[in-house]
Structure formats: structure tokens, C-alpha cells
Short mmCIF file of N, CA and C in Angstrom, two decimals:
data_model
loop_
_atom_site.label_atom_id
_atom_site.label_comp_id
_atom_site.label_asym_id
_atom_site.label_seq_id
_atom_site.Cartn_x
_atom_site.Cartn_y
_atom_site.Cartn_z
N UNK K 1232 0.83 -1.15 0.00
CA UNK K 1232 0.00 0.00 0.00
C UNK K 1232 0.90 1.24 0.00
N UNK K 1233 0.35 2.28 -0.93
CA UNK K 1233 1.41 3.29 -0.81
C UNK K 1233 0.94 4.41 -0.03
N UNK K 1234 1.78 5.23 0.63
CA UNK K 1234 1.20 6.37 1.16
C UNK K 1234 1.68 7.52 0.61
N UNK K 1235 1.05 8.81 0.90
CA UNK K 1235 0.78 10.01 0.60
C UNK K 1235 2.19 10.67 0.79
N UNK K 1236 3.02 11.19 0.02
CA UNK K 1236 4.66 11.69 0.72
C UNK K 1236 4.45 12.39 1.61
N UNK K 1237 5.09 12.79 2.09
CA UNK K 1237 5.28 13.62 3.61
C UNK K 1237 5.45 14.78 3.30
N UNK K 1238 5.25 15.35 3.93
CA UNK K 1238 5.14 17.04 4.40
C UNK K 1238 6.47 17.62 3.37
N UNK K 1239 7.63 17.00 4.39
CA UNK K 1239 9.17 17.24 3.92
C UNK K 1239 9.22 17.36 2.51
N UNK K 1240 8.58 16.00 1.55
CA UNK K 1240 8.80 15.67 0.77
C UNK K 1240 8.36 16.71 -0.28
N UNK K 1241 7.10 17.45 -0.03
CA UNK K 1241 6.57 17.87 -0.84
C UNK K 1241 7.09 19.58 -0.47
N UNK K 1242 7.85 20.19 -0.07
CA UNK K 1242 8.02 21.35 0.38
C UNK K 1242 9.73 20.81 -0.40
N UNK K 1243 10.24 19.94 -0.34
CA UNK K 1243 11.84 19.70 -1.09
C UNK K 1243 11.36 19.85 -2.87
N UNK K 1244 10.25 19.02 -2.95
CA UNK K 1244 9.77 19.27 -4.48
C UNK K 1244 9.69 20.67 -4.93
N UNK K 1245 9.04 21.67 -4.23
CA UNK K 1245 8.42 22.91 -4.72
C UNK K 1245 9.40 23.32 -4.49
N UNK K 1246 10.36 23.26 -3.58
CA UNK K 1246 11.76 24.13 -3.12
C UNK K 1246 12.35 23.85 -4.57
N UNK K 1247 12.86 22.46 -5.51
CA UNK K 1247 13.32 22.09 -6.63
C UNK K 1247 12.80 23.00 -8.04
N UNK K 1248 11.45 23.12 -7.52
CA UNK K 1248 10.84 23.53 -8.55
C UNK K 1248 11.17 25.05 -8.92
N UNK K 1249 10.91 25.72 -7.56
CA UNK K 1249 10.93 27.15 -7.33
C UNK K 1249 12.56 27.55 -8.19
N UNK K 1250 13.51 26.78 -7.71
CA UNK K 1250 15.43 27.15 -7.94
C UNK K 1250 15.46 26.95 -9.70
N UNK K 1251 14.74 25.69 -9.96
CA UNK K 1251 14.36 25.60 -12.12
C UNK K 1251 14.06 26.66 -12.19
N UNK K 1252 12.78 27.09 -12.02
CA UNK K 1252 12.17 28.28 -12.10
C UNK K 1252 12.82 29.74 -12.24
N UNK K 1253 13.67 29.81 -11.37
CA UNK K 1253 14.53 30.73 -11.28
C UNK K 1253 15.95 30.81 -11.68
N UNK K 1254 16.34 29.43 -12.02
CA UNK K 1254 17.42 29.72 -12.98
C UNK K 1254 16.89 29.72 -14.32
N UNK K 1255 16.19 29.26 -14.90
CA UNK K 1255 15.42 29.78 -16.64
C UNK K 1255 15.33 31.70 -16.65
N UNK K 1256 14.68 32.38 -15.39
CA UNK K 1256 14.28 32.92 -15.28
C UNK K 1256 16.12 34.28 -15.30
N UNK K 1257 16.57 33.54 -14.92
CA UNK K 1257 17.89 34.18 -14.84
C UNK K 1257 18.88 34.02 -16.62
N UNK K 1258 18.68 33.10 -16.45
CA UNK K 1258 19.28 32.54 -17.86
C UNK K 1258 18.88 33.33 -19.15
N UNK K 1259 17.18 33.58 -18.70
CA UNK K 1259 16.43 34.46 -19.79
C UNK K 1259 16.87 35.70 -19.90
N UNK K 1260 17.35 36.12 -18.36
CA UNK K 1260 17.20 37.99 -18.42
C UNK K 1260 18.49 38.32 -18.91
N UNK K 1261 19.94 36.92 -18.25
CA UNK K 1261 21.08 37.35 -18.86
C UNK K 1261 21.53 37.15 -20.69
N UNK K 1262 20.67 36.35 -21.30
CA UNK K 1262 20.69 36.13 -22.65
C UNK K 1262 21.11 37.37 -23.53
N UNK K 1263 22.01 37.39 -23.89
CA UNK K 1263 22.34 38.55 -25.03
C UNK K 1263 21.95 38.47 -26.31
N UNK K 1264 21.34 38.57 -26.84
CA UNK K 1264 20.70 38.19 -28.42
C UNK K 1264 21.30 39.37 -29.34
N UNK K 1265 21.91 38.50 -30.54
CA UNK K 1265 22.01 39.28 -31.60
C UNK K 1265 21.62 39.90 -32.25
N UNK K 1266 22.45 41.57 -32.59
CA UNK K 1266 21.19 42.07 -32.93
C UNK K 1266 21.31 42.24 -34.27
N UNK K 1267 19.52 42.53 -34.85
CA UNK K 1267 19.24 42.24 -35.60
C UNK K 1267 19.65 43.36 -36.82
N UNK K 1268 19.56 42.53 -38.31
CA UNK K 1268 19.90 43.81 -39.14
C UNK K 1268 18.66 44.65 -39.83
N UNK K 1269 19.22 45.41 -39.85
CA UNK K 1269 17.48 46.28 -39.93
C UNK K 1269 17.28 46.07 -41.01
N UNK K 1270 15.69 46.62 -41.22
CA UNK K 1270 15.36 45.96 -42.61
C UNK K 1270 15.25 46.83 -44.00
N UNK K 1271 15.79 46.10 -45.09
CA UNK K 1271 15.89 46.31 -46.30
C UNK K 1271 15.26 47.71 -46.89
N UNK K 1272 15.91 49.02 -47.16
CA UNK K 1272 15.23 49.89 -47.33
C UNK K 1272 14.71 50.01 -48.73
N UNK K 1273 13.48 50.50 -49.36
CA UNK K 1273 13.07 50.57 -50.80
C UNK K 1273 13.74 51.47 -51.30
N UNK K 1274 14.00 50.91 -52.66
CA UNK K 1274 15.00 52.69 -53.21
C UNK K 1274 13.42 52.65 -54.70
N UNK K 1275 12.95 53.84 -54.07
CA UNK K 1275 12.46 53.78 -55.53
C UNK K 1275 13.28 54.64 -56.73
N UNK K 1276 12.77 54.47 -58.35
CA UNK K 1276 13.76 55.38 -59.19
C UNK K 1276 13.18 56.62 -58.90
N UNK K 1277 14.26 56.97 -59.85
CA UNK K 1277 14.66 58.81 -59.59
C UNK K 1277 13.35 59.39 -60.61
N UNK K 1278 12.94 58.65 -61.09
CA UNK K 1278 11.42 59.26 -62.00
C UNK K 1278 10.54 59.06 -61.30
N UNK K 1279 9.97 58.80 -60.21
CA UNK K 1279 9.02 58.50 -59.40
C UNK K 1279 8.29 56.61 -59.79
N UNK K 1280 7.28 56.74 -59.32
CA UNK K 1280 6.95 55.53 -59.72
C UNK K 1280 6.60 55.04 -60.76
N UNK K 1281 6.27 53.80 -61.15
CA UNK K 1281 6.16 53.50 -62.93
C UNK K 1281 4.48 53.73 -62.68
N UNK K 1282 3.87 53.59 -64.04
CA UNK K 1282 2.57 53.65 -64.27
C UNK K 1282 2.00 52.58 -63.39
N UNK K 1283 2.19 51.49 -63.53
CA UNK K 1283 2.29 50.40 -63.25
C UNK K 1283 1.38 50.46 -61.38
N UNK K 1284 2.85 50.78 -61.02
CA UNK K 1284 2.71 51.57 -59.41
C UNK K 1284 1.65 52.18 -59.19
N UNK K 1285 1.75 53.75 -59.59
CA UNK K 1285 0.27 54.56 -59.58
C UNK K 1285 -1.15 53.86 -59.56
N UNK K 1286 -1.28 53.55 -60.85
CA UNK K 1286 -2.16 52.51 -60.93
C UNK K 1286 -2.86 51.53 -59.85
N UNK K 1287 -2.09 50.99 -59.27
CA UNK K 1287 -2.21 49.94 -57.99
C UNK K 1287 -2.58 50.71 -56.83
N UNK K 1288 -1.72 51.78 -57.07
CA UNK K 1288 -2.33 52.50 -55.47
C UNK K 1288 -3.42 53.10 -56.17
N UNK K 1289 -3.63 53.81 -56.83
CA UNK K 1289 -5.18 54.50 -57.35
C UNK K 1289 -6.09 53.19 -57.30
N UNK K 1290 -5.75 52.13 -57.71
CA UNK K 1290 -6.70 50.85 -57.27
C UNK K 1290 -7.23 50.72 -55.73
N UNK K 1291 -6.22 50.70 -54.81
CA UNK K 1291 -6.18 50.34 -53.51
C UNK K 1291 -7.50 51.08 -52.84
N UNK K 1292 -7.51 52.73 -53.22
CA UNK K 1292 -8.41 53.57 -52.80
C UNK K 1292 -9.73 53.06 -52.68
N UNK K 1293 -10.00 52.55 -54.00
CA UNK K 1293 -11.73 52.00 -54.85
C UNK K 1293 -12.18 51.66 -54.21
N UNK K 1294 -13.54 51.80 -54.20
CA UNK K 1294 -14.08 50.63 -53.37
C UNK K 1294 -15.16 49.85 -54.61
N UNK K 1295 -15.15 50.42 -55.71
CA UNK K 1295 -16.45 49.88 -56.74
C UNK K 1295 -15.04 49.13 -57.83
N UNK K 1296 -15.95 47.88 -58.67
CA UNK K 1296 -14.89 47.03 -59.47
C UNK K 1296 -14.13 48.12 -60.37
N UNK K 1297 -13.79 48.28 -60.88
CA UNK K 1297 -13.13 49.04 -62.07
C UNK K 1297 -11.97 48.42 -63.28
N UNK K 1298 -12.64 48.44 -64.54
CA UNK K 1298 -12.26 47.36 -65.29
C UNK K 1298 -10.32 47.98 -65.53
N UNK K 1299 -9.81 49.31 -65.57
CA UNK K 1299 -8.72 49.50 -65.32
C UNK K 1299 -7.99 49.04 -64.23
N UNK K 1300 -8.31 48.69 -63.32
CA UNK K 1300 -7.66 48.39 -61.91
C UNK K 1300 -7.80 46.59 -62.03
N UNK K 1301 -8.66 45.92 -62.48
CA UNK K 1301 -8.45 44.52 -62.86
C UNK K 1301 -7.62 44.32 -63.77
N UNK K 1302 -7.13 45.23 -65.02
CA UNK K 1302 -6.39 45.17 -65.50
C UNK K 1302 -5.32 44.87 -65.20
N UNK K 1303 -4.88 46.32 -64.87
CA UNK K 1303 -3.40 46.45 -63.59
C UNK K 1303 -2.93 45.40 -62.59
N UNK K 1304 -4.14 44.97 -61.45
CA UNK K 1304 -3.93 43.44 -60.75
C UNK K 1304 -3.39 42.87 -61.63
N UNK K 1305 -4.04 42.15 -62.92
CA UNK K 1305 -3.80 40.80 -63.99
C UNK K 1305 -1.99 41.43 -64.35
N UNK K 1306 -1.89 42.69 -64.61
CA UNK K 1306 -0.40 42.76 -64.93
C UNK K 1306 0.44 42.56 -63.72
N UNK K 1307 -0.04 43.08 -62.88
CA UNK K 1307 0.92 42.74 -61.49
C UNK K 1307 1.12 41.08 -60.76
N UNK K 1308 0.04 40.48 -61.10
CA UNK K 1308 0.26 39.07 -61.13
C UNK K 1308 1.18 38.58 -61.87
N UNK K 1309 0.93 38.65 -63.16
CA UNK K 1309 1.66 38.90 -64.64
C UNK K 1309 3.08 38.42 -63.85
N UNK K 1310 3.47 39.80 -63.30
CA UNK K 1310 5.19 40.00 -63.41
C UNK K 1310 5.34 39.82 -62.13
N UNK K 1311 4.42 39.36 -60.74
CA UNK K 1311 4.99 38.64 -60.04
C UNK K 1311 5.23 37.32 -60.18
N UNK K 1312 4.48 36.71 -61.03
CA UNK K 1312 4.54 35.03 -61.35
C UNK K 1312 5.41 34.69 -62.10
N UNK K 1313 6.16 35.88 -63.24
CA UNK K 1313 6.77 35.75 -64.50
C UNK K 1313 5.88 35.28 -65.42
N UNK K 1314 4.91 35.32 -65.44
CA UNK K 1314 4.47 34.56 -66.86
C UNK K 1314 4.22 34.90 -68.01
N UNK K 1315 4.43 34.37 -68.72
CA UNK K 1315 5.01 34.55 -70.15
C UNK K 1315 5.84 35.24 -70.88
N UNK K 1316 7.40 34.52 -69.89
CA UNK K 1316 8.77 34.96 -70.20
C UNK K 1316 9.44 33.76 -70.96
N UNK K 1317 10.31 33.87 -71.44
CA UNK K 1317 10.84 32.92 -71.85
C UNK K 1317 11.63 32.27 -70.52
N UNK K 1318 12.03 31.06 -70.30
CA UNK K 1318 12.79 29.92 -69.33
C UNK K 1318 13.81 30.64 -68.31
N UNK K 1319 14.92 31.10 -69.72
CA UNK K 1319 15.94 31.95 -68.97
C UNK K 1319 16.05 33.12 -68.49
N UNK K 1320 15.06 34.10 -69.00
CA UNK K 1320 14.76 35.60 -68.96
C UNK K 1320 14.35 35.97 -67.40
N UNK K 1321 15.06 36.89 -66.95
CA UNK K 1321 14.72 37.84 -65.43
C UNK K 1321 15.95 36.23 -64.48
N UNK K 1322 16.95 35.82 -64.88
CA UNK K 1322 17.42 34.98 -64.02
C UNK K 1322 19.12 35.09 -63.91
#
């Protein structure tokens, strides 16, 4: 038959637990992490943006369909997907 641990037993556990606890807790605060490189700045060209651009943001505004601005999406898909370049072209 087993019995219930003792008093001792269970105050040595939480004492174990409490010192884990507090060394993670130490370990965490002394951690030095590398720092990070900041991120990638946009250069746009020196002509402002392409038609292309404009376009997309004058899209963004809309709130009604507009058969110019589906256009523009279908080209911007277009030349994010590459499609219909030849194999080697943009590589």
C-alpha cells in the first residue's frame, strides 16, 4: 500500500521547482541576443513611380470594381509570377 509523501517531501519538491524556475528565469534575463539587421530599405527610381505603381495605389483607394484596376492586378500578377517569359529571362 502506498502512502501520501510527507510534508518534507513535498516542500523539497516545490523548493526544486521554485530554484528551475529561477534559474530559466535568470538565464532568460542574462541572454544577449544578436542584434538584428534592420530591414531592407526601398529605393524607388529617380522618376518616381512606374505607371504600373500609380495605378495599384489609385486601385487600392476604390471601393467599386473598375475594369482599369483589374487590368493592372492581372499585370501585377503577370510579373509577379513571371508569366510569359521565356525559361531563362529575369534569371
Amino acid at each position: 500500500m502506498m502512502h501520501a509523501p510527507s510534508r518534507t517531501a513535498k516542500i523539497a519538491g516545490i523548493a526544486a521547482l521554485a530554484g528551475l524556475m529561477m534559474a530559466v528565469a535568470i538565464v532568460a534575463a542574462t541572454h544577449h541576443r544578436a542584434p538584428t539587421a534592420p530591414p531592407a530599405a526601398i529605393v524607388r527610381d529617380e522618376a518616381g513611380p512606374s505607371r504600373l505603381a500609380r495605378e495599384l495605389e489609385r486601385c487600392a483607394s476604390l471601393t467599386m470594381p473598375d475594369s482599369g484596376c483589374e487590368a493592372a492586378w492581372a499585370e501585377n500578377r503577370r510579373r509577379f509570377f513571371r508569366q510569359g517569359e521565356p525559361e531563362g529571362a529575369g534569371r
